[in-house]
mmCIF file with all atom_site columns, C-alpha atoms in Angstrom:
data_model
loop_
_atom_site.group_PDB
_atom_site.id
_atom_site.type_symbol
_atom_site.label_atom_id
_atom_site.label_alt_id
_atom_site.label_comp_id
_atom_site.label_asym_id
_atom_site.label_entity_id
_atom_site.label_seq_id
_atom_site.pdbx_PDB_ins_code
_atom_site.Cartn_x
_atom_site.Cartn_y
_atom_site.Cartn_z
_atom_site.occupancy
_atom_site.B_iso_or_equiv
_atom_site.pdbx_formal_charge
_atom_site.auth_seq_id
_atom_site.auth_comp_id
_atom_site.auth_asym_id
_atom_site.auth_atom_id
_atom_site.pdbx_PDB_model_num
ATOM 1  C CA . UNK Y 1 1  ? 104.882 164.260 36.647 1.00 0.00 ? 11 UNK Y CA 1
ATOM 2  C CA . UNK Y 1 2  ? 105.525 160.889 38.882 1.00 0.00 ? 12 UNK Y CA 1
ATOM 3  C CA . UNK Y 1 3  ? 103.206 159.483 36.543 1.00 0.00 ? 13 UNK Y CA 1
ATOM 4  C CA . UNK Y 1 4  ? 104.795 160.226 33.386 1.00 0.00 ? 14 UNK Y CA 1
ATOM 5  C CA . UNK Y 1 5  ? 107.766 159.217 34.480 1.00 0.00 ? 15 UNK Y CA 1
ATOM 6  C CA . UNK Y 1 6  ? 106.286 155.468 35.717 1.00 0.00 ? 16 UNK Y CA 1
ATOM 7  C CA . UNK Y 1 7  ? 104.673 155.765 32.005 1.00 0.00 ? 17 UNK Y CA 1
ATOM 8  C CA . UNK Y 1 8  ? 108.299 156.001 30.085 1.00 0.00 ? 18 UNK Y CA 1
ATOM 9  C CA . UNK Y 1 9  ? 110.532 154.081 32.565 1.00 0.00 ? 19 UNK Y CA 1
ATOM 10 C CA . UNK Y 1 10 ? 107.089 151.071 31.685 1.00 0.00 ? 20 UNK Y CA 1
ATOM 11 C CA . UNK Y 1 11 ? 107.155 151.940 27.607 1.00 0.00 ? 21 UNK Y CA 1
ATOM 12 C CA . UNK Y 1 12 ? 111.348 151.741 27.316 1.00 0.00 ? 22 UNK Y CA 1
ATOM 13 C CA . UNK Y 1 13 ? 111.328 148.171 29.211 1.00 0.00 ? 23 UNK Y CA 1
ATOM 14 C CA . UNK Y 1 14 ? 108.090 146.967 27.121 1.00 0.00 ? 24 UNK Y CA 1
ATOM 15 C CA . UNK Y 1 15 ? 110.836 148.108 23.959 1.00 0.00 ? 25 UNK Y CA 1
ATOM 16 C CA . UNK Y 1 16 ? 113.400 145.623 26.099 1.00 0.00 ? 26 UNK Y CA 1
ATOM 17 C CA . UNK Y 1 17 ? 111.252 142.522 26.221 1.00 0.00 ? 27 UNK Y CA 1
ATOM 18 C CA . UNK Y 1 18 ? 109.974 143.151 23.015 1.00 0.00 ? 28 UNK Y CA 1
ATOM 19 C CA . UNK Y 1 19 ? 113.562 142.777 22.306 1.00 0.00 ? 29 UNK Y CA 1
ATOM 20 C CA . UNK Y 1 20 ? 113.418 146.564 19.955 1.00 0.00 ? 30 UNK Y CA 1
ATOM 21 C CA . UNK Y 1 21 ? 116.429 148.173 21.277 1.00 0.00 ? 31 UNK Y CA 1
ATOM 22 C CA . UNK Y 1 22 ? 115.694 151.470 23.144 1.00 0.00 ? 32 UNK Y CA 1
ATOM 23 C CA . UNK Y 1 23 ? 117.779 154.442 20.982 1.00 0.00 ? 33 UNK Y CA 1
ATOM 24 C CA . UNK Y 1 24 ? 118.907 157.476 22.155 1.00 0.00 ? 34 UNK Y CA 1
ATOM 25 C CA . UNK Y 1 25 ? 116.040 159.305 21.728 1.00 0.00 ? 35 UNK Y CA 1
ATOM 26 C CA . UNK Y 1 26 ? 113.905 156.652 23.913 1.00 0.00 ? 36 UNK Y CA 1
ATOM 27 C CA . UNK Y 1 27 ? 116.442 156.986 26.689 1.00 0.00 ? 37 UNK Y CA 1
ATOM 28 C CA . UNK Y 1 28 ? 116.443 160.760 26.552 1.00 0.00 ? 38 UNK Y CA 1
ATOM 29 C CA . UNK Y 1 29 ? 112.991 160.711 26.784 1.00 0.00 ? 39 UNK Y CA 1
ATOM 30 C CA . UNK Y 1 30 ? 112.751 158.909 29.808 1.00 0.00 ? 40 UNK Y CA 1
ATOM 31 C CA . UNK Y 1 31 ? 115.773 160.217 31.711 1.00 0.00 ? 41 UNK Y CA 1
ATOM 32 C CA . UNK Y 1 32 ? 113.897 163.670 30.867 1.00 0.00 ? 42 UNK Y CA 1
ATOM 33 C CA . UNK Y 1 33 ? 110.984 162.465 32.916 1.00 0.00 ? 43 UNK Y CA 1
ATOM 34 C CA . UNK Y 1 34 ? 112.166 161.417 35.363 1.00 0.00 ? 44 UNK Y CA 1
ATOM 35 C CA . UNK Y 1 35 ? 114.546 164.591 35.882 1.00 0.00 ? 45 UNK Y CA 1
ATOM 36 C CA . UNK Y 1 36 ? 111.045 166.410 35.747 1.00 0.00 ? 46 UNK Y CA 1
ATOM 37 C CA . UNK Y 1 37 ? 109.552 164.371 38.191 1.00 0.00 ? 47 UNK Y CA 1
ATOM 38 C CA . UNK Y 1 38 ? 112.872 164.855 40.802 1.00 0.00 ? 48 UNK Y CA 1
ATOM 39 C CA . UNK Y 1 39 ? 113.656 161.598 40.355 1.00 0.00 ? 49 UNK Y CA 1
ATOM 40 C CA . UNK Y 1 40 ? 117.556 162.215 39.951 1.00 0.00 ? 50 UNK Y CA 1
ATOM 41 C CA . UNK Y 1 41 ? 118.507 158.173 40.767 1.00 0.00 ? 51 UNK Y CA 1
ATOM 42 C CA . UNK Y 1 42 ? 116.603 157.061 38.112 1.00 0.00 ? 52 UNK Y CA 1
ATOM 43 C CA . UNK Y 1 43 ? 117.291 159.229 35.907 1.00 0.00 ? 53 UNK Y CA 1
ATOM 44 C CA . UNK Y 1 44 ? 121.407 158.810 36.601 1.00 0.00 ? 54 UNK Y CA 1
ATOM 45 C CA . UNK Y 1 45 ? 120.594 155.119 36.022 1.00 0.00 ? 55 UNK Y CA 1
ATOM 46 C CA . UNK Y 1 46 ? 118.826 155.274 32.947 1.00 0.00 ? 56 UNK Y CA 1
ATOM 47 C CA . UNK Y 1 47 ? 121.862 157.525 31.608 1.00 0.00 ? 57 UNK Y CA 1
ATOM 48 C CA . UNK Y 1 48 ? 124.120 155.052 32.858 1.00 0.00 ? 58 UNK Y CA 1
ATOM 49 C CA . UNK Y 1 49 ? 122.053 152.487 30.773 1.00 0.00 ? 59 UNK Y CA 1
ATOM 50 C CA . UNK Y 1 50 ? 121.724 154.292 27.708 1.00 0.00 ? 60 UNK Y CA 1
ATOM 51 C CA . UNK Y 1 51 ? 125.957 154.447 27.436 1.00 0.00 ? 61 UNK Y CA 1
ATOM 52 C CA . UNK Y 1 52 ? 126.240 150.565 28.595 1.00 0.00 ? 62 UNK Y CA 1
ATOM 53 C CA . UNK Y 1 53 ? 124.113 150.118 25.729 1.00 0.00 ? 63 UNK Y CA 1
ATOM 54 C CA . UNK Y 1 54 ? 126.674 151.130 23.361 1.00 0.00 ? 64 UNK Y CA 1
ATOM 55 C CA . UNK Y 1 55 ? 124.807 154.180 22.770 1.00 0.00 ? 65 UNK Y CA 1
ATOM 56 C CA . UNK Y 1 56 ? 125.893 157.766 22.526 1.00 0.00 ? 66 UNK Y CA 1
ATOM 57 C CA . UNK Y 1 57 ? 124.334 160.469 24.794 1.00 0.00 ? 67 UNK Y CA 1
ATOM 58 C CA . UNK Y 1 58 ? 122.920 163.759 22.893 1.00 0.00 ? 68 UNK Y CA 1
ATOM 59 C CA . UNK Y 1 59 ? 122.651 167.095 24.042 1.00 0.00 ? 69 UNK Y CA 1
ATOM 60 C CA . UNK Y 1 60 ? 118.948 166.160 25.296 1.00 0.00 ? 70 UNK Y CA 1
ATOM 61 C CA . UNK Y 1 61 ? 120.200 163.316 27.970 1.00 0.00 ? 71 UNK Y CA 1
ATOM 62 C CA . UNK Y 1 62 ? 123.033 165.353 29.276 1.00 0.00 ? 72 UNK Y CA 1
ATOM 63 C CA . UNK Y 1 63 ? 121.200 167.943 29.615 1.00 0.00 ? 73 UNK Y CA 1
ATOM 64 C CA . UNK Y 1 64 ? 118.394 166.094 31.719 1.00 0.00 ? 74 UNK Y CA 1
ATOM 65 C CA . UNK Y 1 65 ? 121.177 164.133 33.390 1.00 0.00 ? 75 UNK Y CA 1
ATOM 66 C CA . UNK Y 1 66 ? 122.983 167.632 34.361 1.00 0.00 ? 76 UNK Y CA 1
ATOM 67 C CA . UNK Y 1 67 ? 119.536 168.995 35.564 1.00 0.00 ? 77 UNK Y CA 1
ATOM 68 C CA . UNK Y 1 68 ? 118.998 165.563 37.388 1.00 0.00 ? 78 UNK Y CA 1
ATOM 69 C CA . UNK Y 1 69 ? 122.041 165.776 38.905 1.00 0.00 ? 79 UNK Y CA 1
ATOM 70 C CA . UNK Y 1 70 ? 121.428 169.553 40.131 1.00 0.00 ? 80 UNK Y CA 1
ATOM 71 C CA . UNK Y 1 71 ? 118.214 167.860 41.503 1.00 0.00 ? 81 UNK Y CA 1
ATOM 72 C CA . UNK Y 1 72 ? 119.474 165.763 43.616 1.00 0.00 ? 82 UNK Y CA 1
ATOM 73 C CA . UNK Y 1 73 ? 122.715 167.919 44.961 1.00 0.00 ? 83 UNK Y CA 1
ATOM 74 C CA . UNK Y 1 74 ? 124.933 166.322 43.095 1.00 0.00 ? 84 UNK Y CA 1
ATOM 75 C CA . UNK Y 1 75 ? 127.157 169.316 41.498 1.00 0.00 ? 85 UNK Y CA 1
ATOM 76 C CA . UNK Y 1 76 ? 130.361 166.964 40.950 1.00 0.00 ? 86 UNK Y CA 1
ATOM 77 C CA . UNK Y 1 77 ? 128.547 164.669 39.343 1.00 0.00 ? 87 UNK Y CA 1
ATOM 78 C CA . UNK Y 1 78 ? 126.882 167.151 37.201 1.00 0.00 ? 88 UNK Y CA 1
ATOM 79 C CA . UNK Y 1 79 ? 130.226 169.121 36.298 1.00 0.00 ? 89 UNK Y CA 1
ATOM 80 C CA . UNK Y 1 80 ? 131.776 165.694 35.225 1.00 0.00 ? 90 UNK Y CA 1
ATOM 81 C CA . UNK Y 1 81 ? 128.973 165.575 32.805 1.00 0.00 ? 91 UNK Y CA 1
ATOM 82 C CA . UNK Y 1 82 ? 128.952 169.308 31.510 1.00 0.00 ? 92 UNK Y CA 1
ATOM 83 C CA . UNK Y 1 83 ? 132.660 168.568 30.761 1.00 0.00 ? 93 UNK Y CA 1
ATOM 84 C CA . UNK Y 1 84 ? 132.254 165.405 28.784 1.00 0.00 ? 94 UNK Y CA 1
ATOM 85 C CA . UNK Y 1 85 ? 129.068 167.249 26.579 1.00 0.00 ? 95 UNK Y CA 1
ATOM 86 C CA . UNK Y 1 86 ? 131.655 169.806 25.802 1.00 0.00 ? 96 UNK Y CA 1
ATOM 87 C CA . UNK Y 1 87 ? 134.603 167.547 24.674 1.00 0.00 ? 97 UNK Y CA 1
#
């Protein structure tokens, strides 16, 4: 699962320099792995990264980010999230 992970955080920068923007889908995609792969600071970053972008999280990156957060011990951080999805 490590691998995968390495394998989407590599394909979403290659998107970067390639200068195609990285949507929502791209982000949740990788925050997803690396939730999977217990990676919860990486996966908190990327989330942080997709909203910097200007972008708006879906049901599929909060939910990774929530589970990320759970991963890591993190259960403020992952009730401050649960409330924003609902809002």
């Amino acid at each position: 699962k490590a691998g995968r992970s390495r394998q989407a955080l590599r394909l979403l920068r290659q998107m970067q320099r390639a200068e195609v923007a990285p949507d929502v889908v791209a982000y949740s995609a990788a925050i997803s792995a690396c939730e999977k792969a217990r990676q919860p600071d990486e996966a908190l970053e990327l989330f942080a990264e997709l909203r910097q972008q200007g972008l708006e999280p879906d049901t599929i990156a909060f939910s990774a980010a929530i589970s990320a957060c759970e991963k890591g011990a993190r259960p403020d951080e992952a009730e401050e999230l649960l409330g924003e999805m609902l809002r």
